[in-house]
Amino acid sequence: KVTVVGMLQAAVDDLFGKVGLGLYTAEVLTVFGNNAIISMSESVLTPVWSSLTLLSSFRNERCRVLVKKASPFLVSIADVVHKARIEEQESNSKPKPSKRKKKKATRR
Protein backbone atom coordinates (compact mmCIF):
# COMPACT_ATOMS: atom_id res chain seq x y z
CA LYS A 1 0.00 0.00 0.00
CA VAL A 2 2.88 2.33 0.79
CA THR A 3 4.37 1.81 -2.68
CA VAL A 4 1.07 2.63 -4.38
CA VAL A 5 0.75 5.83 -2.35
CA GLY A 6 4.34 6.71 -3.30
CA MET A 7 3.64 6.06 -6.99
CA LEU A 8 0.50 8.16 -6.82
CA GLN A 9 2.32 11.05 -5.14
CA ALA A 10 5.29 10.82 -7.52
CA ALA A 11 2.98 10.85 -10.55
CA VAL A 12 1.07 13.93 -9.41
CA ASP A 13 4.28 15.68 -8.35
CA ASP A 14 5.93 15.00 -11.73
CA LEU A 15 3.03 16.48 -13.66
CA PHE A 16 1.71 19.22 -11.34
CA GLY A 17 4.49 19.87 -8.82
CA LYS A 18 4.08 20.45 -5.09
CA VAL A 19 0.94 22.54 -5.59
CA GLY A 20 -0.67 19.61 -7.39
CA LEU A 21 0.14 17.33 -4.47
CA GLY A 22 -1.98 19.55 -2.26
CA LEU A 23 -4.81 19.97 -4.74
CA TYR A 24 -5.16 16.48 -6.20
CA THR A 25 -5.38 13.97 -3.38
CA ALA A 26 -6.55 10.38 -3.50
CA GLU A 27 -6.77 7.55 -1.00
CA VAL A 28 -5.61 3.98 -1.61
CA LEU A 29 -8.39 1.71 -0.35
CA THR A 30 -6.85 -1.68 -1.04
CA VAL A 31 -3.97 -3.34 -2.86
CA PHE A 32 -3.94 -6.91 -4.15
CA GLY A 33 -1.15 -8.22 -6.30
CA ASN A 34 -0.33 -5.62 -8.94
CA ASN A 35 -3.77 -4.01 -8.60
CA ALA A 36 -5.10 -1.26 -6.38
CA ILE A 37 -8.40 0.48 -5.72
CA ILE A 38 -8.00 4.22 -5.30
CA SER A 39 -10.71 6.55 -4.05
CA MET A 40 -10.86 10.22 -5.06
CA SER A 41 -13.40 12.94 -5.63
CA GLU A 42 -14.74 13.36 -9.14
CA SER A 43 -13.11 16.77 -9.43
CA VAL A 44 -9.59 15.29 -9.23
CA LEU A 45 -10.24 12.23 -11.38
CA THR A 46 -8.85 13.68 -14.61
CA PRO A 47 -5.62 15.15 -13.15
CA VAL A 48 -4.84 12.01 -11.12
CA TRP A 49 -5.68 9.69 -14.03
CA SER A 50 -3.48 11.79 -16.34
CA SER A 51 -0.63 11.72 -13.84
CA LEU A 52 -0.79 7.96 -13.45
CA THR A 53 -1.06 7.38 -17.21
CA LEU A 54 2.01 9.52 -17.92
CA LEU A 55 4.11 7.94 -15.15
CA SER A 56 6.92 5.96 -16.78
CA SER A 57 9.34 5.36 -13.90
CA PHE A 58 9.24 5.10 -10.13
CA ARG A 59 12.33 4.83 -7.90
CA ASN A 60 14.54 4.53 -10.97
CA GLU A 61 12.56 1.56 -12.29
CA ARG A 62 10.47 1.62 -15.45
CA CYS A 63 6.76 1.17 -14.82
CA ARG A 64 3.37 1.48 -16.45
CA VAL A 65 0.04 2.23 -14.80
CA LEU A 66 -3.12 1.02 -16.50
CA VAL A 67 -6.43 2.39 -15.23
CA LYS A 68 -8.89 -0.46 -15.69
CA LYS A 69 -12.07 1.28 -14.60
CA ALA A 70 -13.33 4.50 -13.04
CA SER A 71 -16.70 4.73 -11.37
CA PRO A 72 -18.49 6.90 -8.82
CA PHE A 73 -19.88 3.69 -7.30
CA LEU A 74 -17.56 1.31 -5.49
CA VAL A 75 -19.89 -1.63 -6.13
CA SER A 76 -19.33 -1.37 -9.89
CA ILE A 77 -15.60 -1.90 -9.36
CA ALA A 78 -16.29 -5.36 -7.88
CA ASP A 79 -16.27 -7.05 -11.31
CA VAL A 80 -12.81 -5.68 -12.10
CA VAL A 81 -11.53 -6.77 -8.68
CA HIS A 82 -12.95 -10.26 -9.14
CA LYS A 83 -11.34 -10.68 -12.58
CA ALA A 84 -8.00 -9.38 -11.32
CA ARG A 85 -7.97 -11.82 -8.41
CA ILE A 86 -8.78 -14.74 -10.73
CA GLU A 87 -5.93 -13.72 -13.06
CA GLU A 88 -3.58 -13.46 -10.10
CA GLN A 89 -4.54 -16.92 -8.83
CA GLU A 90 -4.13 -18.44 -12.30
CA SER A 91 -0.70 -16.90 -12.77
CA ASN A 92 0.41 -18.17 -9.35
CA SER A 93 -0.84 -21.70 -10.01
CA LYS A 94 0.85 -22.18 -13.40
CA PRO A 95 3.90 -24.43 -13.19
CA LYS A 96 7.09 -22.59 -13.93
CA PRO A 97 9.20 -24.03 -16.75
CA SER A 98 12.12 -26.03 -15.50
CA LYS A 99 15.61 -24.88 -16.34
CA ARG A 100 17.30 -28.13 -17.23
CA LYS A 101 20.77 -27.98 -18.62
CA LYS A 102 21.18 -29.47 -22.05
CA LYS A 103 23.88 -32.06 -22.42
CA LYS A 104 26.27 -31.56 -25.27
CA ALA A 105 26.43 -34.34 -27.79
CA THR A 106 29.85 -35.94 -28.01
CA ARG A 107 31.34 -37.67 -31.05
CA ARG A 108 32.99 -41.02 -30.81
mmCIF file of N, CA and C in Angstrom, residues 8 11-12 15-16 24-26 40-54 67 70:
data_model
loop_
_atom_site.group_PDB
_atom_site.id
_atom_site.type_symbol
_atom_site.label_atom_id
_atom_site.label_comp_id
_atom_site.label_asym_id
_atom_site.label_seq_id
_atom_site.Cartn_x
_atom_site.Cartn_y
_atom_site.Cartn_z
ATOM 1 N N LEU A 8 1.540 7.171 -6.595
ATOM 2 C CA LEU A 8 0.503 8.162 -6.819
ATOM 3 C C LEU A 8 1.046 9.572 -6.571
ATOM 4 N N ALA A 11 3.622 10.537 -9.271
ATOM 5 C CA ALA A 11 2.982 10.847 -10.553
ATOM 6 C C ALA A 11 2.396 12.249 -10.555
ATOM 7 N N VAL A 12 1.673 12.596 -9.492
ATOM 8 C CA VAL A 12 1.066 13.928 -9.406
ATOM 9 C C VAL A 12 2.152 14.993 -9.296
ATOM 10 N N LEU A 15 3.844 15.753 -12.696
ATOM 11 C CA LEU A 15 3.033 16.483 -13.658
ATOM 12 C C LEU A 15 2.593 17.872 -13.167
ATOM 13 N N PHE A 16 2.273 17.978 -11.866
ATOM 14 C CA PHE A 16 1.707 19.221 -11.345
ATOM 15 C C PHE A 16 2.544 19.894 -10.258
ATOM 16 N N TYR A 24 -4.631 17.723 -5.632
ATOM 17 C CA TYR A 24 -5.156 16.482 -6.200
ATOM 18 C C TYR A 24 -4.796 15.306 -5.291
ATOM 19 N N THR A 25 -5.643 15.042 -4.335
ATOM 20 C CA THR A 25 -5.378 13.965 -3.384
ATOM 21 C C THR A 25 -6.293 12.779 -3.659
ATOM 22 N N ALA A 26 -5.788 11.617 -3.346
ATOM 23 C CA ALA A 26 -6.546 10.378 -3.502
ATOM 24 C C ALA A 26 -6.155 9.443 -2.373
ATOM 25 N N MET A 40 -11.109 8.784 -4.917
ATOM 26 C CA MET A 40 -10.856 10.222 -5.056
ATOM 27 C C MET A 40 -12.161 10.904 -5.427
ATOM 28 N N SER A 41 -12.207 12.202 -5.226
ATOM 29 C CA SER A 41 -13.405 12.937 -5.626
ATOM 30 C C SER A 41 -13.419 13.071 -7.146
ATOM 31 N N GLU A 42 -14.595 13.269 -7.689
ATOM 32 C CA GLU A 42 -14.744 13.356 -9.137
ATOM 33 C C GLU A 42 -13.961 14.532 -9.724
ATOM 34 N N SER A 43 -13.796 15.582 -8.931
ATOM 35 C CA SER A 43 -13.107 16.773 -9.433
ATOM 36 C C SER A 43 -11.615 16.552 -9.677
ATOM 37 N N VAL A 44 -11.025 15.547 -9.030
ATOM 38 C CA VAL A 44 -9.593 15.294 -9.225
ATOM 39 C C VAL A 44 -9.335 14.065 -10.090
ATOM 40 N N LEU A 45 -10.396 13.445 -10.587
ATOM 41 C CA LEU A 45 -10.241 12.229 -11.380
ATOM 42 C C LEU A 45 -9.347 12.442 -12.600
ATOM 43 N N THR A 46 -9.620 13.460 -13.386
ATOM 44 C CA THR A 46 -8.851 13.684 -14.612
ATOM 45 C C THR A 46 -7.384 13.990 -14.344
ATOM 46 N N PRO A 47 -7.047 14.899 -13.415
ATOM 47 C CA PRO A 47 -5.617 15.152 -13.152
ATOM 48 C C PRO A 47 -4.877 13.937 -12.602
ATOM 49 N N VAL A 48 -5.512 13.189 -11.701
ATOM 50 C CA VAL A 48 -4.845 12.013 -11.123
ATOM 51 C C VAL A 48 -4.694 10.929 -12.182
ATOM 52 N N TRP A 49 -5.732 10.690 -12.962
ATOM 53 C CA TRP A 49 -5.678 9.692 -14.030
ATOM 54 C C TRP A 49 -4.578 10.063 -15.028
ATOM 55 N N SER A 50 -4.521 11.327 -15.408
ATOM 56 C CA SER A 50 -3.481 11.791 -16.336
ATOM 57 C C SER A 50 -2.094 11.560 -15.761
ATOM 58 N N SER A 51 -1.932 11.897 -14.501
ATOM 59 C CA SER A 51 -0.632 11.725 -13.840
ATOM 60 C C SER A 51 -0.202 10.267 -13.837
ATOM 61 N N LEU A 52 -1.122 9.384 -13.501
ATOM 62 C CA LEU A 52 -0.790 7.958 -13.454
ATOM 63 C C LEU A 52 -0.497 7.408 -14.850
ATOM 64 N N THR A 53 -1.259 7.854 -15.844
ATOM 65 C CA THR A 53 -1.057 7.376 -17.207
ATOM 66 C C THR A 53 0.305 7.804 -17.754
ATOM 67 N N LEU A 54 0.740 8.998 -17.410
ATOM 68 C CA LEU A 54 2.012 9.516 -17.919
ATOM 69 C C LEU A 54 3.225 9.068 -17.099
ATOM 70 N N VAL A 67 -5.168 2.188 -15.942
ATOM 71 C CA VAL A 67 -6.429 2.385 -15.232
ATOM 72 C C VAL A 67 -7.452 1.472 -15.883
ATOM 73 N N ALA A 70 -13.033 3.382 -13.934
ATOM 74 C CA ALA A 70 -13.330 4.503 -13.044
ATOM 75 C C ALA A 70 -14.837 4.553 -12.869
#
